[in-house]
mmCIF file of C-alpha atoms in Angstrom:
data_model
loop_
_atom_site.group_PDB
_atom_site.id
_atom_site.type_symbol
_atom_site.label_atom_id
_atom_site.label_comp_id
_atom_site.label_asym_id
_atom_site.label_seq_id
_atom_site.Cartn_x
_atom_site.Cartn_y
_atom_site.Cartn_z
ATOM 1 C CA UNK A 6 267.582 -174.636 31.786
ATOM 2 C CA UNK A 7 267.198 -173.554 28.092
ATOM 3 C CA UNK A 8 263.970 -173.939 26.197
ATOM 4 C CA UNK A 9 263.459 -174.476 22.843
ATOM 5 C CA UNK A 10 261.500 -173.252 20.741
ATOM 6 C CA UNK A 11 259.522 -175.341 18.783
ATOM 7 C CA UNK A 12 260.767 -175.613 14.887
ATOM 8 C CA UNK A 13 257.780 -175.938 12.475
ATOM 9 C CA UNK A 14 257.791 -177.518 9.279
ATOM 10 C CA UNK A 15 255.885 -177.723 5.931
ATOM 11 C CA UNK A 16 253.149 -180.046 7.307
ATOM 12 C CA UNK A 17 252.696 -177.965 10.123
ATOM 13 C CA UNK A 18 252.295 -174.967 7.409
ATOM 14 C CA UNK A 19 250.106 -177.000 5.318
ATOM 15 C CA UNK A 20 247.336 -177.506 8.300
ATOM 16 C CA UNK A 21 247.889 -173.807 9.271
ATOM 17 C CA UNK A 22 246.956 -173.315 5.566
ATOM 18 C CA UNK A 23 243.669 -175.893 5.630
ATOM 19 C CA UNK A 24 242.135 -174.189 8.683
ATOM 20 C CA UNK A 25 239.201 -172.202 7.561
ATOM 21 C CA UNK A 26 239.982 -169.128 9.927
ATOM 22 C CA UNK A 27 243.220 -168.403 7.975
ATOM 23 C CA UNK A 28 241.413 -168.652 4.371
ATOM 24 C CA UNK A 29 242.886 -164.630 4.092
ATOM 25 C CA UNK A 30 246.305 -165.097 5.684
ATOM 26 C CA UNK A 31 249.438 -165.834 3.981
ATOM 27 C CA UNK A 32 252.537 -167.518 5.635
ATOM 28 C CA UNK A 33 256.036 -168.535 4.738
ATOM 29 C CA UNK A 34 258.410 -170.581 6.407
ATOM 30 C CA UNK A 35 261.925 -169.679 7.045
ATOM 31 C CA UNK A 36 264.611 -172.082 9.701
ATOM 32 C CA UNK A 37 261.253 -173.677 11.161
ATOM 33 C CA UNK A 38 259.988 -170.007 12.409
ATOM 34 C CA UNK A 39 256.595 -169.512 10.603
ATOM 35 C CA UNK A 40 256.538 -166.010 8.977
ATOM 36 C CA UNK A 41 253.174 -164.374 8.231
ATOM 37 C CA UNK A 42 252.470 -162.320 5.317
ATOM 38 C CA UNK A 43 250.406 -159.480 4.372
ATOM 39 C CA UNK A 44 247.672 -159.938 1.216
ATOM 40 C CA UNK A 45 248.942 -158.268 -1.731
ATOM 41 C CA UNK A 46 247.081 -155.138 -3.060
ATOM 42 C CA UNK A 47 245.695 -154.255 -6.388
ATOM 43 C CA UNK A 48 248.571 -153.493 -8.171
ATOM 44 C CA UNK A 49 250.703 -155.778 -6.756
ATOM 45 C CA UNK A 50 247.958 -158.528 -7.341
ATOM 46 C CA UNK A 51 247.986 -157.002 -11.181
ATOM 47 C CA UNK A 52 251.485 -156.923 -11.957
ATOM 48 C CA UNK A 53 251.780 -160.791 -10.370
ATOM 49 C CA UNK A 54 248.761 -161.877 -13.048
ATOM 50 C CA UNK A 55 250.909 -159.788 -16.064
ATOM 51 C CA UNK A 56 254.148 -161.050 -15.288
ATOM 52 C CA UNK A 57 252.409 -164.904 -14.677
ATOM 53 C CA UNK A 58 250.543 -164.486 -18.071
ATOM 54 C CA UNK A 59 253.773 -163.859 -19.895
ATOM 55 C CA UNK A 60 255.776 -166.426 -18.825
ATOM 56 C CA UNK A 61 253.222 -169.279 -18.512
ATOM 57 C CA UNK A 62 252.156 -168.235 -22.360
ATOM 58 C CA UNK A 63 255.510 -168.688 -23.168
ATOM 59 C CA UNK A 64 256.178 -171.584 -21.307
ATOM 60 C CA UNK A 65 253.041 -173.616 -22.570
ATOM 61 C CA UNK A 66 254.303 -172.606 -26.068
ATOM 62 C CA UNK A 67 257.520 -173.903 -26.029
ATOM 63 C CA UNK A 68 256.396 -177.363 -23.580
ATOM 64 C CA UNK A 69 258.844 -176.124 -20.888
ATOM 65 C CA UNK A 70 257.187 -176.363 -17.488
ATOM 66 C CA UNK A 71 254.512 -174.641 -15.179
ATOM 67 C CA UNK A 72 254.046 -171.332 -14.340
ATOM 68 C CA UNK A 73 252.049 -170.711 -10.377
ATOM 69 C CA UNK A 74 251.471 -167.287 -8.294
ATOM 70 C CA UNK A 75 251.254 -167.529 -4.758
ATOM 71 C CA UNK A 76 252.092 -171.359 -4.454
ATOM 72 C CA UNK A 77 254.771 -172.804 -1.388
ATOM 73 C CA UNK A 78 257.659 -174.437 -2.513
ATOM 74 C CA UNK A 79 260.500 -176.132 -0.432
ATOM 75 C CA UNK A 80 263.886 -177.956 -1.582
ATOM 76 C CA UNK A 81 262.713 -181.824 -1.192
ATOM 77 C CA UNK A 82 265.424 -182.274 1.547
ATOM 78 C CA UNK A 83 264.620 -179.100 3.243
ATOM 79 C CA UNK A 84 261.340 -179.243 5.410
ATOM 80 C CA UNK A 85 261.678 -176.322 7.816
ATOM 81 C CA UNK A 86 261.839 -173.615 4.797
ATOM 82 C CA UNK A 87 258.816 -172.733 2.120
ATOM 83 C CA UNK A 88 258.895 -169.745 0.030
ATOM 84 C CA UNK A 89 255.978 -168.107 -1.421
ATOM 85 C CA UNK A 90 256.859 -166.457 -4.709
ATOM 86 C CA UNK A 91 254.401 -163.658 -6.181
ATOM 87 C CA UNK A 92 254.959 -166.006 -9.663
ATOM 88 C CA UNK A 93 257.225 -168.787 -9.956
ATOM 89 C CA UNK A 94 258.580 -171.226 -13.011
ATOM 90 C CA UNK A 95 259.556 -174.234 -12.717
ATOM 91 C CA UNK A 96 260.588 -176.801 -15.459
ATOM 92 C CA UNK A 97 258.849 -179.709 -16.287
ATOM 93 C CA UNK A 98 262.455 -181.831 -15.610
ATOM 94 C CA UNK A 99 262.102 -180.366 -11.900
ATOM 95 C CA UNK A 100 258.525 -180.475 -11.671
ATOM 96 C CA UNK A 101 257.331 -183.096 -9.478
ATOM 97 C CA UNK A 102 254.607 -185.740 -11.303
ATOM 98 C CA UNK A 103 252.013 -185.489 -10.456
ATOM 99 C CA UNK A 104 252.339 -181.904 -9.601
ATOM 100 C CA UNK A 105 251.336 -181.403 -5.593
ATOM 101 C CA UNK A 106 247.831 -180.520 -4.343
ATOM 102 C CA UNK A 107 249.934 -179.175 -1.864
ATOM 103 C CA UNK A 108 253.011 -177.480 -1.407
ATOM 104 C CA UNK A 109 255.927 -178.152 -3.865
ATOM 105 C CA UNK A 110 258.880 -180.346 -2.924
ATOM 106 C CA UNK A 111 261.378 -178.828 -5.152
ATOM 107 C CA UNK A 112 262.667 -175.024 -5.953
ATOM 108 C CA UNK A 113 261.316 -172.962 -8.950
ATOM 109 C CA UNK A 114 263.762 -172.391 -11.384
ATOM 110 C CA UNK A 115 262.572 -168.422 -11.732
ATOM 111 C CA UNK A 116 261.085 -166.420 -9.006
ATOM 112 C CA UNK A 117 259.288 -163.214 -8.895
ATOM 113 C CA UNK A 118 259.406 -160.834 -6.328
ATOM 114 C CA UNK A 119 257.417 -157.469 -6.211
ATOM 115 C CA UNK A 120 257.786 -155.034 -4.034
ATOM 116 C CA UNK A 121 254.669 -154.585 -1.603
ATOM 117 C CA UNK A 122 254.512 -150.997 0.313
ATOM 118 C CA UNK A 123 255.066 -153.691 3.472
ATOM 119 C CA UNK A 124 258.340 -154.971 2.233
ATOM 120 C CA UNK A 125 261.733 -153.205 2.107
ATOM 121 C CA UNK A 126 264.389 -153.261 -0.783
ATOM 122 C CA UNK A 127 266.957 -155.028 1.571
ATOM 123 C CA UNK A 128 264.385 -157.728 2.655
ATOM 124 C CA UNK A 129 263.114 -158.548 -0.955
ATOM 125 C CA UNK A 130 267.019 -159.134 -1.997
ATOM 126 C CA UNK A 131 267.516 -161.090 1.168
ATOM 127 C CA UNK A 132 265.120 -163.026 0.246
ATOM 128 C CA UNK A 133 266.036 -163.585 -3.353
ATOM 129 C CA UNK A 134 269.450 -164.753 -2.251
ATOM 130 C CA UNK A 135 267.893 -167.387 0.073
ATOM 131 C CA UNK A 136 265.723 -168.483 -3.243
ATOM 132 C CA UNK A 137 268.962 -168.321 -4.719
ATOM 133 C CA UNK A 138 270.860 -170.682 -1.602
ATOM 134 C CA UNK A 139 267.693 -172.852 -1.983
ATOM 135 C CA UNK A 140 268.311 -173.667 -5.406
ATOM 136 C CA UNK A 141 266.436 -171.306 -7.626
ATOM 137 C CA UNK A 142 268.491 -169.506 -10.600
ATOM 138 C CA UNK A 143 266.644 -166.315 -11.225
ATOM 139 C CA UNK A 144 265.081 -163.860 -9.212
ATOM 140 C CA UNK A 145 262.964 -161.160 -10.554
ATOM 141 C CA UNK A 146 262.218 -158.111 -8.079
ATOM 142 C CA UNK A 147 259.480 -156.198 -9.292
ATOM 143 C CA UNK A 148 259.267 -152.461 -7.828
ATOM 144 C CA UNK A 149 256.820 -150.966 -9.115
ATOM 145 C CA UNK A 150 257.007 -147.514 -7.927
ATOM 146 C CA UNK A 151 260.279 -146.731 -9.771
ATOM 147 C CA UNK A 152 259.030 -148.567 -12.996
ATOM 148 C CA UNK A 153 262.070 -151.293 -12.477
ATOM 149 C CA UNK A 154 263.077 -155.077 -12.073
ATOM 150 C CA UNK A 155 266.313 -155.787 -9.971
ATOM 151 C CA UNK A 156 267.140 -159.504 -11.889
ATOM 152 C CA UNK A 157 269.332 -161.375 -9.321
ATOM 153 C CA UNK A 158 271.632 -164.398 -9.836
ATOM 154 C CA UNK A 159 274.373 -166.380 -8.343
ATOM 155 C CA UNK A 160 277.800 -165.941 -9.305
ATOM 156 C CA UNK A 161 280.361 -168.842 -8.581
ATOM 157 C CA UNK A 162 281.788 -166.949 -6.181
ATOM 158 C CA UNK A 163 278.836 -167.823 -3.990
ATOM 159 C CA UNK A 164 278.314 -163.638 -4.237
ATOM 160 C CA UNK A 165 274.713 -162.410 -5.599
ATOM 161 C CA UNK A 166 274.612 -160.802 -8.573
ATOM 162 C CA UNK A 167 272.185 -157.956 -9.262
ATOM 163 C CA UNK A 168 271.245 -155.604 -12.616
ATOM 164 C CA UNK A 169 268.333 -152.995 -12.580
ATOM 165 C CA UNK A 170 266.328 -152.693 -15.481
ATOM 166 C CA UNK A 171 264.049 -149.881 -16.208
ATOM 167 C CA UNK A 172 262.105 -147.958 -18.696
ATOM 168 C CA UNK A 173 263.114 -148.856 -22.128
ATOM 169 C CA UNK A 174 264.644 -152.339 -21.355
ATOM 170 C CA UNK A 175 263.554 -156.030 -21.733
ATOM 171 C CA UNK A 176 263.996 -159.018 -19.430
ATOM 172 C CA UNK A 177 265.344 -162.294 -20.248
ATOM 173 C CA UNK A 178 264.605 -165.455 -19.770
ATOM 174 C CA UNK A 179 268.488 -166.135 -19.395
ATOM 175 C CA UNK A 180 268.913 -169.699 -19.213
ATOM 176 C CA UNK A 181 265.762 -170.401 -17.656
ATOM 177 C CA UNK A 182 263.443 -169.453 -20.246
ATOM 178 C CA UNK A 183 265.629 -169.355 -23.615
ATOM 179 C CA UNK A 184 264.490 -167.050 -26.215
ATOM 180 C CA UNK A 185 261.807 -165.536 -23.626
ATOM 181 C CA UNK A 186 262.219 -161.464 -23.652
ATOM 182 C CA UNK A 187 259.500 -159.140 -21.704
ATOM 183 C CA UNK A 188 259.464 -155.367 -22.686
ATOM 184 C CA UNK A 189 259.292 -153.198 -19.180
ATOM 185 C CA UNK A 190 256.634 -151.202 -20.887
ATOM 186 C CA UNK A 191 254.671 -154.449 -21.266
ATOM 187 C CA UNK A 192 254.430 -154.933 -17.162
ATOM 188 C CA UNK A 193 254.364 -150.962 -16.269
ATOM 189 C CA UNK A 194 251.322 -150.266 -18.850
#
């Protein structure tokens, strides 16, 4: 006889999230498995704020959408998968209205990544391509020990596409956040 494992899903993360013993914890939610998280540190925690500042300035500039760190969001259809992003975008066209007290039934358009001394390189992009399979368009990992940002994307092909930028270079909004640019030098102070 085989027995299953029980599959979890965002309301079952949500009341995780609500109980007062967890106030400090952090989980995710990948194929119904729930996934916990360790807090960020201080630079982590700072670059997440820069980065967030940046693009929710620009964002509330131009009207485009909302800006979040550390908030859950799940494709709609999918119930059984949440990803917590460091900082996420999303448009207001893909925004839910009102926007959720709780987690968000729809994928940010932009994600951001950065790279924790807990996480790996080859986790961080494996997780950027499931933002990517999920329905996001741009993924930003942030290492910050080599001064970088690995921007990832989908390629027709279905393959992931991945450029490191470094010292000296500027991010892009692509076609995300038109006309947004970032200097490196601007995150790595």
């Amino acid at each position: 006889m085989e027995v299953k494992q029980r599959l979890y899903d965002v309301d079952d993360l949500w009341e995780l999230y609500c109980r007062r013993s967890n106030d400090h914890l952090r989980f995710e939610l990948i194929d119904g498995d729930i996934i916990e998280m360790s807090g960020p540190g201080g630079v982590h925690g700072e670059l997440a704020l820069t980065l967030g500042s940046y693009i929710r300035a620009f964002a509330k500039e131009h009207a485009l959408g909302r800006t979040t760190v550390e908030t859950g969001y799940h494709p709609a259809e999918d119930r059984y998968n949440l990803l917590l992003p460091d900082v996420a975008y999303i448009s207001f066209e893909r925004a839910p209205e009102p926007f959720p007290e709780k987690f968000v039934p729809a994928m940010p358009e932009s994600a951001v990544e950065i790279k924790s001394p807990s996480n790996t390189l080859a986790e961080l992009r494996e997780k950027a391509g499931r933002y990517l399979r999920m329905g996001s368009t741009l993924i930003w990992i942030v290492l910050p020990a080599e001064e970088s940002v690995e921007v990832c994307r989908l390629a027709q092909s279905g393959e992931i596409k991945r450029a490191v930028f470094g010292p000296g270079d500027a991010l892009s909004g692509a076609q995300v956040l038109p006309g947004f640019t970032l200097d490196l030098s601007q995150i790595f102070e």
